[in-house]
PDB file of C-alpha atoms and ligand atoms in Angstrom:
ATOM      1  CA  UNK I   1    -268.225 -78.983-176.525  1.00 64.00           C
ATOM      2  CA  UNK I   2    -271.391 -80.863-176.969  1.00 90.00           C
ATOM      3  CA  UNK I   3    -272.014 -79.875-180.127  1.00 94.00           C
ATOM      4  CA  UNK I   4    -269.734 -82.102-181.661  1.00 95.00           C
ATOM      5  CA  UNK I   5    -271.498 -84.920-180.429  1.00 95.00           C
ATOM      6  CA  UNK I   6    -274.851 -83.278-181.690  1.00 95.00           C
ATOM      7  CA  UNK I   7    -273.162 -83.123-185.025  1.00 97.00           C
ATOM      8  CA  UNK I   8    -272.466 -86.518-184.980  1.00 96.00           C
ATOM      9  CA  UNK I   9    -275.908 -87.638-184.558  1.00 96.00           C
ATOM     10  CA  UNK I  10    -277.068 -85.156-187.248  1.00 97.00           C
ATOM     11  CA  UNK I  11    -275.049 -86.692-189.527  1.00 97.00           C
ATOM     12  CA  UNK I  12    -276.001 -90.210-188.628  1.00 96.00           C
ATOM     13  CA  UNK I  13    -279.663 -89.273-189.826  1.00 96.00           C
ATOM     14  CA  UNK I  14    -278.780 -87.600-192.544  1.00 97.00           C
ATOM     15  CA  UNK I  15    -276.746 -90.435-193.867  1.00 96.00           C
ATOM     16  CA  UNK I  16    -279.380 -93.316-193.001  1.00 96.00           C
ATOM     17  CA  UNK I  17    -282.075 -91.184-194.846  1.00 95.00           C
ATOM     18  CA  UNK I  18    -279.372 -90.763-197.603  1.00 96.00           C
ATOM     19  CA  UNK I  19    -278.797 -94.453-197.806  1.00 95.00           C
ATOM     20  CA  UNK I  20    -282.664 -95.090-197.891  1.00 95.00           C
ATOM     21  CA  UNK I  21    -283.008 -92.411-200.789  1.00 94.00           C
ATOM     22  CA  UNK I  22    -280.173 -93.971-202.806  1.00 94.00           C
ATOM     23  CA  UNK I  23    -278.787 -90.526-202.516  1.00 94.00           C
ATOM     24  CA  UNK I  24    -275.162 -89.666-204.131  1.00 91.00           C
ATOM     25  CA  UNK I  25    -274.882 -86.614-202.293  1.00 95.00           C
ATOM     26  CA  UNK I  26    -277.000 -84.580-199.816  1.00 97.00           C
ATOM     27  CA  UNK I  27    -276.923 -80.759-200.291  1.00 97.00           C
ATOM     28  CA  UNK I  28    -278.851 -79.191-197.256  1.00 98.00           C
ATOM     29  CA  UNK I  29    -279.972 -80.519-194.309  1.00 98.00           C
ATOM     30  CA  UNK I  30    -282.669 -78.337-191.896  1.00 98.00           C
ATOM     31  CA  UNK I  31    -282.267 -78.425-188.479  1.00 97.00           C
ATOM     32  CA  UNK I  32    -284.949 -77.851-185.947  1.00 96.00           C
ATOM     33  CA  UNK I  33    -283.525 -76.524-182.958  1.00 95.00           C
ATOM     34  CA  UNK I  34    -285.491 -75.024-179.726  1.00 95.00           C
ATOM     35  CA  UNK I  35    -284.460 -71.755-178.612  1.00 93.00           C
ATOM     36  CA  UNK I  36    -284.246 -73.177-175.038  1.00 94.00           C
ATOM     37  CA  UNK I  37    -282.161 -76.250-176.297  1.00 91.00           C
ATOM     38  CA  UNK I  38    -278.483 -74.956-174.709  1.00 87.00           C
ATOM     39  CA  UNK I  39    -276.809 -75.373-178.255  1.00 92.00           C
ATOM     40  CA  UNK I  40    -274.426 -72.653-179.608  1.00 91.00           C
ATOM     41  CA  UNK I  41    -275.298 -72.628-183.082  1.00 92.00           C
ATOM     42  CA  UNK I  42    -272.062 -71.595-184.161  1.00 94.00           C
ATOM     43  CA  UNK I  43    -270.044 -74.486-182.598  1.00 95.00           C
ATOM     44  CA  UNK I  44    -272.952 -77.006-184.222  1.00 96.00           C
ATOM     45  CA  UNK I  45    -272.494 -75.607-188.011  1.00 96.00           C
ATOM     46  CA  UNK I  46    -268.406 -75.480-187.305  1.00 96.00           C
ATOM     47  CA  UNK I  47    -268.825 -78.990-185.635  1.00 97.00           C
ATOM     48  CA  UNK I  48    -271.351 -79.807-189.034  1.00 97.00           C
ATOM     49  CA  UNK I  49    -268.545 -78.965-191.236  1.00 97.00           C
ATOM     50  CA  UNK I  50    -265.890 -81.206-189.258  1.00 97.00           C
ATOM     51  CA  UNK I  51    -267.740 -84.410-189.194  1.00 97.00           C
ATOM     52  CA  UNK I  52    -269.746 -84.174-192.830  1.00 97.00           C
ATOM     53  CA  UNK I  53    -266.009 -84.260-194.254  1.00 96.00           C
ATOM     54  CA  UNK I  54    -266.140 -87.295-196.355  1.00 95.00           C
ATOM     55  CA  UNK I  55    -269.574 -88.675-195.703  1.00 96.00           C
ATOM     56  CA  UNK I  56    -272.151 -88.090-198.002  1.00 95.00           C
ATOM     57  CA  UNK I  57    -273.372 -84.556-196.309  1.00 97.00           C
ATOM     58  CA  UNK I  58    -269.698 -83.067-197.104  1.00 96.00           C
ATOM     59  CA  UNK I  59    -270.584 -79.258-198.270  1.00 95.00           C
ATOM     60  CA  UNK I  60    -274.064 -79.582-197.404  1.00 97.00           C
ATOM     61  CA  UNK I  61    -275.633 -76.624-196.448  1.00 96.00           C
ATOM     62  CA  UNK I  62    -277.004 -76.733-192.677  1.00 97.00           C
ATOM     63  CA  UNK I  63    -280.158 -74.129-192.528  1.00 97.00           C
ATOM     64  CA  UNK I  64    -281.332 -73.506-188.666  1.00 96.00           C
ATOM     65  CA  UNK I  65    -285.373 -73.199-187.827  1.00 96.00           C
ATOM     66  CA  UNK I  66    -285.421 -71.893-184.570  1.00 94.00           C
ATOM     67  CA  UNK I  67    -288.524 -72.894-182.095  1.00 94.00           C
ATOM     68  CA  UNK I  68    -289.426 -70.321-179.952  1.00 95.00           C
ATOM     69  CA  UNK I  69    -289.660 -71.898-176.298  1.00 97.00           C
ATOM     70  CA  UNK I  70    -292.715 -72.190-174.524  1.00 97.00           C
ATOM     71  CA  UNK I  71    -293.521 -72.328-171.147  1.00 98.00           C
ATOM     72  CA  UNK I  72    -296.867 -73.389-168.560  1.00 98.00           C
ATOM     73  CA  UNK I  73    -297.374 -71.060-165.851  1.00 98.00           C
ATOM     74  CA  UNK I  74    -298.856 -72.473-162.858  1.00 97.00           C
ATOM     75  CA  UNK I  75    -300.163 -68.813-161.515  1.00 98.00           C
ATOM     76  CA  UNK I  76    -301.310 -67.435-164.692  1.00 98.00           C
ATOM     77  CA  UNK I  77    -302.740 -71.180-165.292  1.00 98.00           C
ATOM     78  CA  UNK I  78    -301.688 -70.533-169.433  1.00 98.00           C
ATOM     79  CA  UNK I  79    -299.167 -71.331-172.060  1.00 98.00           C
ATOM     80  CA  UNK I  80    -296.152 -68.377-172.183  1.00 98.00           C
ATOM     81  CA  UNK I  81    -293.595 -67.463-174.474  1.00 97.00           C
ATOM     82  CA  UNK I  82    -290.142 -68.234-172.499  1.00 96.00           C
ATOM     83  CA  UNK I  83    -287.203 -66.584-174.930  1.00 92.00           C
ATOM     84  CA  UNK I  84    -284.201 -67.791-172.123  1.00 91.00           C
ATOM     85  CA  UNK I  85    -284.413 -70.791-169.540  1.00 91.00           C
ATOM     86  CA  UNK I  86    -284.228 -69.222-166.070  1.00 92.00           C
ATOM     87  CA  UNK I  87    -286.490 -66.238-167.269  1.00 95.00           C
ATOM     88  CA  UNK I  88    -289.632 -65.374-165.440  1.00 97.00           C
ATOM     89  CA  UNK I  89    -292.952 -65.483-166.885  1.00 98.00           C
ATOM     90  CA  UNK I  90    -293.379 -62.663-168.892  1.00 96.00           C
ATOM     91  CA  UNK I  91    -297.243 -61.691-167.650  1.00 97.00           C
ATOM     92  CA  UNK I  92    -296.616 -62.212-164.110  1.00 98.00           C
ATOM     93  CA  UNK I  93    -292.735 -62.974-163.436  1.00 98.00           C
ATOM     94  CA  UNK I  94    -293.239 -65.934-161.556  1.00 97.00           C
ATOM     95  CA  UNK I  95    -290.159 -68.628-162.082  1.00 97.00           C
ATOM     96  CA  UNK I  96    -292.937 -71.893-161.440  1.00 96.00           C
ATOM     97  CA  UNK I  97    -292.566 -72.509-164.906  1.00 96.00           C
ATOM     98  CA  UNK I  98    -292.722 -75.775-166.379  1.00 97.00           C
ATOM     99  CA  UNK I  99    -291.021 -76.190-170.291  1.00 96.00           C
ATOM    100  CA  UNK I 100    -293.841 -77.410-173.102  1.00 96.00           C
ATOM    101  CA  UNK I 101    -291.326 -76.495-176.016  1.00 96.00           C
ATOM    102  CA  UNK I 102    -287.826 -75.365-176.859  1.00 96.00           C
ATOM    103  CA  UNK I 103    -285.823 -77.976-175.895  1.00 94.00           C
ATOM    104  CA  UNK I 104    -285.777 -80.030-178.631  1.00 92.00           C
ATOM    105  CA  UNK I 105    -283.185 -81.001-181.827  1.00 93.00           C
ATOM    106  CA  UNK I 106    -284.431 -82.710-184.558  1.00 94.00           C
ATOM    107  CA  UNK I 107    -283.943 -83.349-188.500  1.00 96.00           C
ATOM    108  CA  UNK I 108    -286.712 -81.871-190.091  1.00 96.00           C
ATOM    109  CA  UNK I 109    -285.910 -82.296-193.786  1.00 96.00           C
ATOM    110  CA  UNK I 110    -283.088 -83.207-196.230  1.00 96.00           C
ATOM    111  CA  UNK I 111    -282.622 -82.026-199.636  1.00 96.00           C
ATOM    112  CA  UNK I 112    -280.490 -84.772-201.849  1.00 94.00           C
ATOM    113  CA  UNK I 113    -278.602 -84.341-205.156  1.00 86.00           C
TER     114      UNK I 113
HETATM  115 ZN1  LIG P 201    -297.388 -66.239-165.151  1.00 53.74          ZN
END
């Protein structure tokens, strides 16, 4: 489960920009995740729970913003909305698709006590 080393990271961010805010406590943290980005969102916010326990994130919320994925189509020579990796194009249902967006994980924002 790679989530829990996702997690980890997560949490390493959230308490560095903690530290750096003089923060006592952190009570939400939002998550940027690509919809193309392989992560079960379940096993992240059940592996978010596990690691937060007594670091400064413990009980803080963890609020998902999904970005849609994006793909470049070589035939239709344009940007395409791409909902699952190993989909087709949806205009012309060729597979030479290269990923633009969707992949990614990052810490958007944190909201401190
Ligand atoms: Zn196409």
């Amino acid at each position: 489960m790679h989530e829990m080393a996702l997690a980890e990271g997560i949490v390493q961010i959230v308490e560095s920009a903690a530290r750096a805010n003089d923060a006592q406590a952190v009570r939400a943290v939002w998550l940027e995740l690509g919809a193309l980005s392989h992560v079960e969102q379940e096993a992240l916010r059940f592996s978010f729970d596990v690691v937060t326990r007594g670091t400064v994130a413990a009980g803080a919320r963890l609020e998902v913003l999904t970005t849609p994925g994006l793909a470049w189509c070589m035939p239709c020579g344009e940007s395409v909305d791409l909902a699952r990796l190993g989909d087709p194009c949806p205009k012309c249902g060729s597979h030479q698709l290269q990923v633009t967006q969707g992949e990614e994980m990052r810490v958007k924002e944190i909201e401190i006590a």
